[in-house]
Short mmCIF file of C-alpha atoms in Angstrom, two decimals:
data_model
loop_
_atom_site.label_atom_id
_atom_site.label_comp_id
_atom_site.label_asym_id
_atom_site.label_seq_id
_atom_site.Cartn_x
_atom_site.Cartn_y
_atom_site.Cartn_z
CA MET B 1 -36.89 37.01 61.38
CA GLU B 2 -37.80 36.07 58.08
CA ASP B 3 -34.71 38.07 57.06
CA THR B 4 -32.45 36.88 58.55
CA ASN B 5 -33.22 33.09 57.77
CA LEU B 6 -32.40 34.30 54.21
CA TYR B 7 -29.53 36.31 55.31
CA ASN B 8 -28.60 33.02 56.66
CA LYS B 9 -29.11 30.49 53.24
CA GLU B 10 -27.64 32.92 51.09
CA GLU B 11 -23.99 33.68 52.96
CA GLU B 12 -24.56 29.79 53.33
CA MET B 13 -24.69 29.01 49.50
CA LYS B 14 -21.94 32.20 49.64
CA LYS B 15 -19.40 29.60 50.86
CA ARG B 16 -20.48 26.57 49.10
CA ILE B 17 -19.40 28.08 45.85
CA THR B 18 -16.21 29.13 47.88
CA SER B 19 -15.42 26.02 48.99
CA MET B 20 -16.68 24.55 45.69
CA PHE B 21 -14.24 26.86 43.10
CA LEU B 22 -11.26 25.23 45.94
CA VAL B 23 -11.61 22.18 45.01
CA LEU B 24 -11.18 22.91 41.53
CA LEU B 25 -8.51 24.62 41.29
CA MET B 26 -6.70 22.41 43.48
CA VAL B 27 -7.96 19.86 41.46
CA LEU B 28 -6.18 21.51 38.20
CA SER B 29 -3.29 22.11 39.63
CA LEU B 30 -2.86 18.77 40.24
CA MET B 31 -3.79 17.70 36.49
CA PRO B 32 0.30 17.30 33.96
CA ALA B 33 0.63 20.34 31.31
CA THR B 34 -1.74 19.38 28.61
CA VAL B 35 -1.78 21.76 24.79
CA GLN B 36 -4.34 23.98 25.20
CA ALA B 37 -6.51 24.48 22.61
CA SER B 38 -7.14 27.56 21.23
CA PRO B 39 -9.26 29.07 18.16
CA ALA B 40 -8.01 30.78 16.58
CA PHE B 41 -4.48 30.20 14.87
CA SER B 42 -1.85 32.30 16.29
CA GLY B 43 1.47 31.82 13.59
CA SER B 44 1.70 32.59 10.33
CA GLY B 45 0.61 32.21 6.86
CA SER B 46 -3.36 32.41 5.57
CA GLY B 47 -4.02 28.58 5.78
CA THR B 48 -4.45 28.71 1.77
CA GLU B 49 -2.39 26.32 -0.96
CA ALA B 50 -0.71 29.32 -1.57
CA ASP B 51 -0.04 30.71 1.86
CA PRO B 52 -0.81 27.34 3.95
CA TYR B 53 0.12 28.10 8.38
CA LEU B 54 3.83 27.12 8.31
CA ILE B 55 3.40 24.48 11.75
CA ALA B 56 6.01 24.83 14.24
CA THR B 57 5.46 23.80 17.31
CA ALA B 58 2.16 21.13 18.76
CA GLN B 59 0.84 24.02 19.82
CA GLU B 60 -0.23 25.79 16.36
CA LEU B 61 -0.18 22.09 14.92
CA VAL B 62 -2.84 21.29 17.62
CA GLU B 63 -4.86 25.20 16.95
CA PHE B 64 -4.91 24.18 13.53
CA ARG B 65 -6.45 20.91 14.61
CA ASP B 66 -9.36 22.31 16.14
CA GLU B 67 -9.85 24.93 13.33
CA VAL B 68 -10.49 21.82 10.72
CA ASN B 69 -12.78 20.81 13.07
CA ALA B 70 -14.21 23.18 14.55
CA SER B 71 -15.89 22.83 10.88
CA THR B 72 -18.86 23.59 9.54
CA ASN B 73 -21.29 20.30 10.20
CA LYS B 74 -20.79 17.79 7.69
CA SER B 75 -18.55 20.69 5.20
CA THR B 76 -15.21 19.39 3.93
CA SER B 77 -12.45 22.01 5.56
CA LYS B 78 -9.70 23.06 2.55
CA LEU B 79 -7.07 24.66 4.79
CA CYS B 80 -3.77 23.46 3.82
CA ALA B 81 -0.66 23.96 6.27
CA LYS B 82 2.92 22.95 6.10
CA LEU B 83 6.05 21.93 8.67
CA THR B 84 9.11 24.12 8.89
CA ALA B 85 10.24 21.58 12.15
CA ASN B 86 9.52 18.12 13.50
CA ILE B 87 6.81 18.61 16.27
CA ASP B 88 7.11 16.01 19.81
CA LEU B 89 3.58 15.59 20.69
CA GLU B 90 4.57 13.84 23.89
CA GLY B 91 1.89 11.77 24.01
CA GLN B 92 -0.77 13.09 25.27
CA GLU B 93 -4.26 11.86 24.07
CA TRP B 94 -4.43 13.42 20.06
CA THR B 95 -7.99 13.84 18.77
CA PRO B 96 -7.71 13.11 14.77
CA ILE B 97 -7.84 16.42 11.97
CA GLY B 98 -11.10 15.90 11.39
CA GLN B 99 -13.76 13.76 13.03
CA TYR B 100 -16.27 11.47 11.95
CA LYS B 101 -18.79 10.94 14.73
CA SER B 102 -21.86 9.10 12.61
CA TYR B 103 -23.50 10.27 9.80
CA SER B 104 -25.30 12.92 10.63
CA GLU B 105 -22.50 14.50 12.76
CA ASN B 106 -18.68 14.79 11.28
CA VAL B 107 -16.21 17.26 9.29
CA THR B 108 -14.12 16.06 6.56
CA TYR B 109 -10.27 17.07 6.07
CA GLY B 110 -9.46 18.20 1.59
CA GLY B 111 -6.93 20.68 2.11
CA THR B 112 -3.17 19.22 1.72
CA PHE B 113 -0.76 19.44 4.59
CA ASP B 114 2.68 19.53 3.34
CA GLY B 115 5.33 17.21 5.79
CA ASN B 116 8.22 19.32 4.41
CA GLY B 117 9.78 16.58 5.15
CA HIS B 118 9.73 16.92 8.47
CA THR B 119 8.55 13.80 11.89
CA ILE B 120 5.70 14.00 14.31
CA SER B 121 6.91 12.10 17.66
CA GLY B 122 4.35 11.63 19.94
CA LEU B 123 1.29 10.30 18.62
CA SER B 124 -0.79 8.76 21.55
CA ILE B 125 -4.62 7.85 20.55
CA ASN B 126 -6.11 5.16 23.66
CA ALA B 127 -9.26 5.12 22.10
CA SER B 128 -12.56 3.48 21.19
CA THR B 129 -14.40 4.21 18.63
CA ALA B 130 -13.31 3.96 14.84
CA TYR B 131 -11.18 6.81 12.48
CA GLN B 132 -8.95 7.67 14.21
CA GLY B 133 -5.14 8.37 13.54
CA LEU B 134 -3.24 11.96 13.41
CA PHE B 135 -6.02 12.68 10.42
CA GLY B 136 -9.25 10.44 11.37
CA TYR B 137 -11.17 11.24 8.08
CA VAL B 138 -9.95 13.15 4.53
CA LYS B 139 -11.59 13.80 1.74
CA GLY B 140 -10.33 14.77 -1.37
CA GLY B 141 -7.03 15.86 0.03
CA GLU B 142 -3.62 15.58 -0.35
CA ILE B 143 -0.84 14.37 3.27
CA LYS B 144 2.79 14.71 1.42
CA ASP B 145 6.54 14.38 2.92
CA LEU B 146 5.68 13.59 6.31
CA THR B 147 6.94 10.95 9.17
CA VAL B 148 4.88 10.40 11.71
CA ALA B 149 5.73 8.13 15.36
CA GLY B 150 4.13 7.07 18.17
CA SER B 151 0.76 4.66 18.94
CA VAL B 152 -3.10 4.42 18.08
CA LYS B 153 -5.12 1.53 19.32
CA THR B 154 -8.35 1.60 19.45
CA SER B 155 -11.26 -0.67 20.79
CA THR B 156 -13.99 0.21 19.01
CA THR B 157 -16.24 -3.71 18.18
CA SER B 158 -17.06 -1.53 14.42
CA SER B 159 -14.59 -1.17 11.42
CA ALA B 160 -11.89 1.01 12.96
CA ASN B 161 -10.56 2.37 10.00
CA SER B 162 -7.39 3.24 11.95
CA ALA B 163 -3.61 3.85 10.82
CA GLY B 164 -0.48 6.00 11.36
CA ILE B 165 -1.74 9.02 9.86
CA VAL B 166 -4.75 8.67 7.50
CA GLY B 167 -7.51 6.18 9.74
CA TYR B 168 -9.94 6.81 6.42
CA GLY B 169 -9.71 8.59 3.05
CA TYR B 170 -12.21 9.11 0.30
CA PRO B 171 -10.47 9.65 -2.02
CA VAL B 172 -7.09 10.75 -0.42
CA THR B 173 -3.55 11.33 -2.30
CA MET B 174 -0.41 10.60 -0.27
CA GLU B 175 3.19 11.13 -1.59
CA ASN B 176 6.71 10.18 0.22
CA CYS B 177 4.87 10.43 3.54
CA VAL B 178 6.18 7.41 6.54
CA ASN B 179 4.36 5.57 9.62
CA ARG B 180 6.23 4.41 12.65
CA ALA B 181 3.96 4.67 14.66
CA ASP B 182 2.35 0.68 16.38
CA VAL B 183 -1.76 0.61 15.51
CA THR B 184 -3.47 -2.07 16.64
CA ALA B 185 -7.48 -2.02 16.84
CA THR B 186 -8.00 -5.06 19.86
CA GLU B 187 -11.97 -5.79 18.30
CA ASN B 188 -12.50 -5.51 14.64
CA GLY B 189 -10.19 -3.91 11.34
CA TYR B 190 -9.53 -2.05 8.99
CA VAL B 191 -6.55 -1.17 10.49
CA ALA B 192 -2.94 0.38 8.61
CA GLY B 193 0.22 1.55 8.86
CA VAL B 194 -0.43 5.04 6.44
CA VAL B 195 -4.09 4.35 5.56
CA ALA B 196 -6.11 1.88 6.90
CA TYR B 197 -9.29 2.42 4.29
CA THR B 198 -9.25 4.07 0.42
CA GLY B 199 -12.89 4.51 -0.90
CA SER B 200 -14.35 6.64 -3.74
CA THR B 201 -12.16 6.42 -7.17
CA GLY B 202 -8.40 8.11 -7.49
CA SER B 203 -7.14 7.48 -3.91
CA SER B 204 -3.39 7.34 -4.75
CA ILE B 205 -0.12 5.74 -2.26
CA ASN B 206 3.10 6.87 -3.99
CA GLY B 207 6.69 6.45 -2.34
CA CYS B 208 4.96 5.58 1.12
CA SER B 209 6.53 2.92 4.16
CA ASN B 210 5.54 1.45 7.25
CA GLN B 211 7.62 0.11 9.99
CA GLY B 212 5.64 0.28 12.75
CA GLU B 213 3.61 -3.04 14.01
CA ILE B 214 0.33 -3.44 12.94
CA ARG B 215 -2.65 -5.62 15.00
CA GLY B 216 -5.72 -6.03 14.20
CA ASN B 217 -8.65 -8.29 15.58
CA GLY B 218 -9.80 -10.40 12.03
CA GLY B 219 -10.97 -6.78 9.79
CA TYR B 220 -8.54 -5.54 6.87
CA ILE B 221 -5.10 -5.56 7.76
CA GLY B 222 -2.26 -3.97 5.62
CA GLY B 223 1.03 -2.60 5.99
CA ILE B 224 0.29 0.24 3.45
CA VAL B 225 -3.46 0.66 3.08
CA GLY B 226 -5.44 -1.96 5.15
CA SER B 227 -8.56 -1.81 2.12
CA GLY B 228 -8.42 0.38 -0.72
CA SER B 229 -11.42 0.80 -3.42
CA GLY B 230 -10.10 2.21 -6.68
CA THR B 231 -6.63 2.92 -5.02
CA THR B 232 -3.41 2.80 -7.34
CA ILE B 233 -0.44 2.18 -4.69
CA LYS B 234 2.81 2.60 -6.00
CA SER B 235 6.64 2.98 -4.40
CA CYS B 236 5.51 2.21 -1.13
CA LEU B 237 7.67 -0.77 1.28
CA ASN B 238 6.59 -2.49 4.57
CA SER B 239 9.31 -3.60 6.93
CA GLY B 240 6.42 -3.60 9.62
CA SER B 241 5.30 -7.48 11.44
CA ILE B 242 2.17 -7.19 10.04
CA THR B 243 -0.78 -10.05 12.49
CA SER B 244 -4.55 -10.51 12.86
CA THR B 245 -5.10 -12.02 16.28
CA LYS B 246 -9.42 -13.12 15.56
CA GLU B 247 -10.35 -16.66 15.39
CA SER B 248 -10.92 -18.34 12.16
CA GLY B 249 -14.33 -17.96 10.35
CA SER B 250 -16.28 -18.80 7.22
CA TYR B 251 -16.12 -15.16 6.56
CA PRO B 252 -12.40 -14.22 5.15
CA TYR B 253 -11.53 -10.81 5.92
CA CYS B 254 -8.24 -10.05 3.99
CA ILE B 255 -4.51 -9.96 5.43
CA GLY B 256 -1.33 -8.50 3.38
CA GLY B 257 2.35 -6.87 3.73
CA ILE B 258 1.17 -3.78 1.31
CA ALA B 259 -3.36 -4.38 1.26
CA GLY B 260 -4.90 -6.46 3.29
CA ASN B 261 -7.49 -5.69 -0.05
CA ILE B 262 -7.42 -3.77 -2.89
CA SER B 263 -11.16 -3.87 -4.84
CA GLY B 264 -11.82 -2.43 -7.54
CA ALA B 265 -11.00 -3.23 -11.88
CA THR B 266 -8.67 0.15 -11.82
CA SER B 267 -6.96 -0.34 -8.87
CA VAL B 268 -3.06 -1.37 -8.64
CA ILE B 269 -0.44 -1.76 -6.84
CA GLU B 270 2.99 -1.47 -8.69
CA ARG B 271 6.78 -1.22 -7.61
CA SER B 272 5.93 -2.63 -4.41
CA GLY B 273 7.74 -5.39 -1.29
CA ASN B 274 7.44 -6.35 1.62
CA THR B 275 10.22 -7.46 4.66
CA GLY B 276 7.58 -7.33 6.89
CA ASP B 277 6.10 -11.40 8.96
CA ILE B 278 2.79 -11.55 8.20
CA SER B 279 1.09 -14.09 11.19
CA SER B 280 -2.22 -14.43 10.23
CA THR B 281 -5.30 -16.19 11.58
CA ILE B 282 -8.06 -16.16 8.88
CA LYS B 283 -8.48 -16.63 5.22
CA ARG B 284 -7.21 -14.12 2.62
CA THR B 285 -3.27 -13.78 3.49
CA GLY B 286 -0.82 -13.08 0.22
CA GLY B 287 2.83 -10.71 1.05
CA ILE B 288 1.69 -8.39 -0.82
CA ALA B 289 -1.94 -8.62 -0.12
CA GLY B 290 -4.88 -11.17 1.07
CA GLY B 291 -7.24 -10.08 -1.59
CA VAL B 292 -6.79 -9.09 -5.19
CA SER B 293 -8.68 -7.49 -7.80
CA GLY B 294 -7.58 -5.13 -10.43
CA THR B 295 -3.94 -5.41 -10.83
CA VAL B 296 -0.08 -6.12 -9.37
CA LYS B 297 3.05 -5.60 -11.09
CA SER B 298 6.53 -6.00 -10.32
CA CYS B 299 5.99 -6.36 -6.69
CA PHE B 300 8.09 -8.19 -4.50
CA ASN B 301 7.92 -10.52 -0.50
CA THR B 302 10.65 -11.77 1.14
CA GLY B 303 9.21 -11.91 4.47
CA LYS B 304 7.70 -15.22 6.87
CA ILE B 305 3.80 -16.31 6.18
CA ASN B 306 1.82 -18.07 8.37
CA GLY B 307 -1.73 -18.56 8.06
CA ILE B 308 -4.30 -20.77 7.61
CA TYR B 309 -5.20 -21.71 3.56
CA SER B 310 -6.21 -19.00 0.65
CA THR B 311 -2.91 -17.86 1.12
CA GLY B 312 -0.11 -16.83 -1.34
CA GLY B 313 3.58 -15.33 -1.35
CA ILE B 314 2.03 -12.01 -3.29
CA ALA B 315 -1.58 -12.54 -3.08
CA GLY B 316 -3.61 -14.64 -0.94
CA SER B 317 -6.95 -14.86 -3.08
CA ILE B 318 -8.41 -13.36 -6.07
CA ALA B 319 -11.02 -11.19 -5.91
CA SER B 320 -12.18 -10.95 -9.03
CA SER B 321 -13.03 -11.56 -12.15
CA SER B 322 -9.64 -10.61 -15.20
CA THR B 323 -7.01 -10.20 -12.42
CA LYS B 324 -3.47 -10.40 -13.25
CA ILE B 325 -0.28 -10.30 -11.53
CA THR B 326 3.03 -10.13 -13.39
CA ASP B 327 6.22 -9.96 -12.69
CA CYS B 328 5.82 -10.74 -9.43
CA TYR B 329 8.60 -12.49 -6.97
CA ASN B 330 8.67 -14.15 -3.31
CA TRP B 331 11.39 -15.81 -1.59
CA GLY B 332 9.14 -15.75 1.85
CA ASN B 333 8.39 -19.09 3.78
CA ILE B 334 5.18 -19.68 3.92
CA THR B 335 3.50 -22.25 6.42
CA CYS B 336 0.03 -23.08 6.65
CA ASN B 337 -1.50 -23.97 10.20
CA ALA B 338 -4.23 -25.33 11.00
CA PRO B 339 -7.93 -22.42 11.55
CA THR B 340 -8.30 -21.85 15.38
CA ALA B 341 -11.77 -22.63 15.43
CA THR B 342 -14.22 -24.82 13.72
CA LEU B 343 -15.82 -23.36 10.80
CA SER B 344 -17.30 -24.41 7.36
CA ASP B 345 -16.03 -23.33 4.78
CA THR B 346 -17.09 -25.07 0.54
CA ASN B 347 -14.80 -23.05 -0.82
CA ALA B 348 -11.74 -24.80 -2.63
CA LYS B 349 -8.61 -24.30 -0.73
CA GLY B 350 -5.22 -23.25 -1.65
CA VAL B 351 -1.58 -21.96 -0.54
CA GLY B 352 0.76 -21.12 -3.30
CA GLY B 353 4.31 -19.23 -3.10
CA ILE B 354 3.09 -16.42 -5.54
CA VAL B 355 -0.99 -17.14 -5.30
CA GLY B 356 -3.11 -19.56 -3.09
CA ASP B 357 -6.92 -19.74 -5.17
CA PRO B 358 -9.49 -17.36 -6.31
CA SER B 359 -11.77 -16.57 -3.42
CA SER B 360 -15.27 -17.83 -5.80
CA THR B 361 -15.98 -19.82 -9.23
CA SER B 362 -17.32 -16.34 -10.80
CA TYR B 363 -13.59 -15.03 -10.89
CA LYS B 364 -12.87 -15.84 -14.49
CA ASP B 365 -9.94 -15.02 -16.75
CA SER B 366 -7.01 -13.82 -14.19
CA VAL B 367 -3.58 -14.31 -15.33
CA LEU B 368 -0.19 -14.80 -12.88
CA GLU B 369 3.30 -13.42 -16.23
CA ASN B 370 6.61 -13.62 -15.33
CA CYS B 371 6.62 -14.45 -11.74
CA TYR B 372 8.76 -16.76 -9.79
CA ASN B 373 8.87 -18.37 -5.84
CA ALA B 374 11.32 -19.27 -4.58
CA GLY B 375 10.01 -19.89 -1.12
CA SER B 376 9.53 -23.00 0.87
CA ILE B 377 5.38 -24.39 1.58
CA VAL B 378 5.13 -25.72 4.64
CA ASN B 379 2.24 -27.61 5.56
CA ASN B 380 1.40 -27.85 9.53
CA ASP B 381 -2.49 -28.58 8.81
CA SER B 382 -3.30 -32.15 9.12
CA VAL B 383 -7.41 -31.30 10.58
CA THR B 384 -8.36 -29.20 6.98
CA GLU B 385 -9.24 -31.70 4.52
CA GLU B 386 -9.13 -30.62 0.76
CA ILE B 387 -6.13 -28.14 0.58
CA VAL B 388 -3.96 -28.39 -1.90
CA PHE B 389 -0.55 -26.82 -2.20
CA GLY B 390 1.53 -25.55 -5.53
CA GLY B 391 4.84 -24.77 -6.14
CA VAL B 392 3.09 -20.78 -7.97
CA VAL B 393 -0.62 -21.08 -7.57
CA GLY B 394 -2.51 -22.93 -4.28
CA SER B 395 -5.21 -23.97 -6.61
CA SER B 396 -6.62 -22.51 -9.66
CA SER B 397 -10.31 -24.48 -9.03
CA ALA B 398 -12.18 -23.06 -6.73
CA LYS B 399 -15.57 -24.30 -5.93
CA ASN B 400 -19.28 -23.08 -5.56
CA TYR B 401 -21.30 -23.90 -1.09
CA LYS B 402 -22.43 -26.67 -2.96
CA GLY B 403 -18.42 -27.93 -2.78
CA VAL B 404 -19.58 -28.33 -7.33
CA GLU B 405 -15.56 -27.01 -8.56
CA THR B 406 -14.83 -25.16 -11.88
CA LYS B 407 -11.36 -26.26 -13.08
CA ASN B 408 -8.99 -23.01 -14.44
CA LEU B 409 -9.63 -19.87 -13.43
CA ILE B 410 -6.63 -18.72 -13.20
CA THR B 411 -3.99 -18.88 -16.42
CA ALA B 412 0.44 -19.26 -15.09
CA LYS B 413 2.17 -17.98 -17.96
CA ASN B 414 6.09 -18.55 -17.73
CA CYS B 415 5.99 -19.09 -14.24
CA TYR B 416 8.63 -20.70 -12.05
CA TYR B 417 9.13 -21.84 -8.45
CA LEU B 418 11.65 -24.05 -6.22
CA SER B 419 11.24 -27.39 -7.04
CA ALA B 420 12.68 -28.56 -3.62
CA ASP B 421 9.33 -28.91 -2.00
CA GLY B 422 8.43 -31.31 -4.40
CA LEU B 423 4.98 -29.70 -5.44
CA ASN B 424 3.17 -29.20 -8.72
CA GLY B 425 3.00 -25.67 -10.38
CA ASP B 426 -0.31 -25.72 -9.54
CA GLY B 427 -1.90 -27.30 -6.68
CA ALA B 428 -5.00 -28.43 -8.41
CA ASN B 429 -4.06 -29.10 -11.49
CA ALA B 430 -1.15 -31.14 -12.43
CA ASP B 431 -0.85 -30.38 -15.88
CA ALA B 432 -1.15 -26.89 -15.81
CA LEU B 433 0.75 -24.64 -18.29
CA GLY B 434 3.11 -22.07 -18.31
CA ILE B 435 4.92 -23.16 -14.39
CA THR B 436 8.44 -24.90 -14.51
CA ALA B 437 10.18 -26.28 -10.97
CA LYS B 438 13.57 -25.20 -10.66
CA THR B 439 16.58 -25.89 -8.80
CA ALA B 440 18.48 -22.96 -6.75
CA ASP B 441 20.94 -22.98 -8.56
CA GLU B 442 18.76 -22.44 -11.76
CA LEU B 443 16.55 -19.85 -10.53
CA LYS B 444 20.14 -18.16 -9.73
CA ALA B 445 21.33 -18.90 -12.64
CA SER B 446 22.62 -15.68 -15.50
CA GLY B 447 20.12 -17.55 -18.02
CA MET B 448 17.05 -16.99 -15.30
CA VAL B 449 17.17 -13.18 -16.17
CA GLY B 450 16.34 -13.70 -19.83
CA LEU B 451 13.72 -16.12 -19.09
CA LEU B 452 11.37 -14.04 -16.63
CA GLY B 453 11.95 -10.41 -18.86
CA THR B 454 12.72 -7.04 -18.95
CA SER B 455 11.50 -5.92 -15.87
CA TYR B 456 14.71 -8.62 -13.80
CA ILE B 457 18.35 -8.11 -13.49
CA LEU B 458 20.85 -10.36 -12.59
CA ARG B 459 23.02 -10.04 -9.38
CA THR B 460 26.11 -12.40 -8.67
CA ASN B 461 25.41 -16.02 -6.93
CA ASN B 462 21.54 -14.70 -5.90
CA TYR B 463 18.01 -14.46 -7.00
CA PRO B 464 16.76 -12.25 -9.63
CA ILE B 465 15.72 -9.01 -8.47
CA LEU B 466 13.12 -6.89 -10.29
CA GLY B 467 14.92 -3.85 -11.28
CA TRP B 468 13.68 -0.68 -9.32
CA GLN B 469 15.28 -2.12 -6.28
CA ASP B 470 18.13 -1.44 -8.00
CA PRO B 471 18.46 2.60 -8.65
CA ASP B 472 21.47 1.80 -10.75
CA ALA B 473 20.33 -0.73 -12.56
CA LYS B 474 20.77 -1.48 -16.24
CA TYR B 475 18.05 -2.61 -18.93
CA THR B 476 18.33 -4.72 -21.76
CA VAL B 477 17.13 -2.37 -24.97
CA LYS B 478 17.38 -4.67 -28.67
CA PHE B 479 16.45 -2.96 -31.89
CA VAL B 480 16.16 -4.92 -35.05
CA ILE B 481 16.89 -3.33 -38.39
CA THR B 482 16.02 -3.47 -41.98
CA PRO B 483 18.56 -3.37 -43.47
CA ALA B 484 19.93 -5.47 -41.56
CA THR B 485 23.26 -3.22 -42.05
CA ALA B 486 22.70 -0.11 -41.67
CA GLN B 487 23.72 2.06 -38.59
CA LEU B 488 22.29 2.53 -35.31
CA THR B 489 23.62 5.68 -33.30
CA VAL B 490 21.91 6.24 -29.43
CA LYS B 491 22.75 8.88 -27.55
CA GLN B 492 21.15 10.51 -24.48
CA ASN B 493 21.38 14.59 -24.56
CA ASP B 494 24.47 15.32 -26.59
CA THR B 495 26.54 12.01 -25.07
CA VAL B 496 26.86 8.88 -28.03
CA VAL B 497 26.29 5.01 -25.88
CA SER B 498 27.54 2.19 -27.06
CA PRO B 499 26.07 -1.10 -27.22
CA GLU B 500 27.42 -4.45 -26.36
CA SER B 501 28.89 -7.04 -27.52
CA ASP B 502 25.65 -8.91 -28.82
CA GLY B 503 24.70 -5.24 -30.24
CA SER B 504 21.96 -4.69 -27.31
CA TYR B 505 22.13 -1.81 -25.37
CA ALA B 506 22.36 -1.67 -21.32
CA LEU B 507 20.71 1.77 -20.88
CA LYS B 508 19.34 3.48 -17.13
CA ASN B 509 15.79 5.38 -16.96
CA GLY B 510 16.02 8.14 -18.72
CA THR B 511 15.02 9.20 -22.33
CA TYR B 512 17.02 8.45 -24.89
CA THR B 513 17.27 8.98 -28.61
CA TYR B 514 17.99 6.74 -31.79
CA GLU B 515 19.19 7.74 -34.99
CA VAL B 516 19.27 4.55 -37.84
CA SER B 517 20.84 5.34 -41.54
CA ALA B 518 21.44 2.90 -45.11
CA PRO B 519 22.95 4.14 -48.14
CA GLU B 520 19.61 4.84 -50.24
CA CYS B 521 17.27 5.26 -47.58
CA GLN B 522 15.61 7.86 -45.92
CA THR B 523 17.09 8.15 -42.10
CA GLU B 524 14.75 7.72 -39.31
CA THR B 525 15.56 9.36 -35.79
CA GLY B 526 13.01 9.29 -32.74
CA SER B 527 13.37 8.35 -28.99
CA PHE B 528 12.36 5.97 -26.28
CA THR B 529 12.31 5.78 -22.71
CA VAL B 530 13.37 3.37 -20.73
CA ALA B 531 11.34 2.59 -16.97
CA TYR B 532 11.61 0.31 -15.07
CA GLY B 533 12.14 -2.99 -17.98
CA GLY B 534 14.50 -3.08 -21.43
CA GLN B 535 11.52 -3.02 -24.31
CA THR B 536 12.79 -3.75 -28.63
CA ILE B 537 12.45 -1.28 -31.05
CA THR B 538 11.26 -1.78 -34.68
CA VAL B 539 13.45 0.80 -37.53
CA ALA B 540 12.40 -0.92 -41.69
CA LEU B 541 14.04 2.53 -43.52
CA LYS B 542 12.65 3.29 -46.86
CA GLU B 543 14.21 4.44 -50.05
CA ALA B 544 16.23 7.96 -50.39
CA LEU B 545 13.39 9.25 -52.50
CA TYR B 546 14.30 11.84 -55.17
CA ASP B 547 13.69 14.77 -57.69
CA VAL B 548 13.75 14.32 -61.11
CA ALA B 549 13.82 17.02 -63.76
CA PHE B 550 13.99 16.00 -67.08
CA THR B 551 15.04 18.17 -69.83
CA SER B 552 14.27 18.08 -73.78
#
């Protein structure tokens, strides 16, 4: 009897297992097809720098990703890969290459990924965690010649560290990359088009652009970089709209067309521009960067800026001592709106054509030089007290937590602004030197380029632009020669270059040689390089020396 019961129980168990298996097969058959993960790369190449994996399909990209992410915990994968075709991920949910789940559970990417001029489209991420993008966490890796299109969304309440291409770089090198993915962080910040965060010293972002829409709920938001420390950003452009939706608060955060924030004396933003509109509900909003430490040079903004106070056409706030902003211009109209929430803020509140204000009384000796603003400045805030507006500098003063003011923290040299708004050049100092009001016609006049310096070039019946914006731009090179009667010959390779009518030379970027000669003088030769700006070269000839033999 016992054997019969045991047999019946076994048969019943077999039937249940079979039924569960059939149900599972039915469920799987109804699921959409996805690219299946594979334990090993099936394409060609060995994954080294000299012989990278050659990736031509979505499946091979997944295999590469999975091999990277299967590396030893807390290690950095040095696998290298190169695209040989455009790849469409078809909107399948993407797990980033290089993952950071926690301090004790992470794998970073440190190899070279060469897009080879190709595009990865159909990127789709809808996550509730941080470190999102095509690449999640890069440590010492290089991403180059790559375009990414799609959508990245995260609802994490921590720092999102999310972007179209790289979520977190510590450090990272990126060159000639384009983001066309829309990026959204619904609860927090550290979001950008190209790379959300660059930490450590040595990150370099060169020749990259963002065309996607970037939205964050406060935090650090930028078209190219969300927040960068010890980072160099060169030759980058943003055309995507940048938006912060967070209610205004006393903690400032930062939002900018190129970077939300750059920090550290070695950080540089150079030869970069923003044309996208910026809409911000938080302090520190700038056409190029919301918060600036280090150097910003040869940059422009033409996008409209809607923010609250601490807003500028180039920089929202100065965030360290000895910050330099040189050879920059703004055409974008700036509108100052009332904060969306009441907040306690004793600091100075500036809105300026180039920079808003210094964010602390301890940030001294910052300089603006050879900058101009042709955008209008409008105040729509009738609620907040003590906001000041300036054609170039909103406020050169800052206040401490007690409201005690420290003046003249920002100095302007050779800066100009459109006089139509009737503002002073510095909203906190009507007697500030180095800032001059001009009419629109005066700013467009041919002599304006000479006033602004050698980085600018003339445009007929329009405002000056930076020479690097025109690949055919020519820059003025002058020679000061002693004696004045000496003969000067300038060549590029073996071709003699003719001077202008005033004796100067109008030269494109490149390397040139010169020879200066005169009777009874030693001939002097030399070379010089023109790189996005003019220069003056001084040559003083020495008397000729002769060998003299005395005979008796």
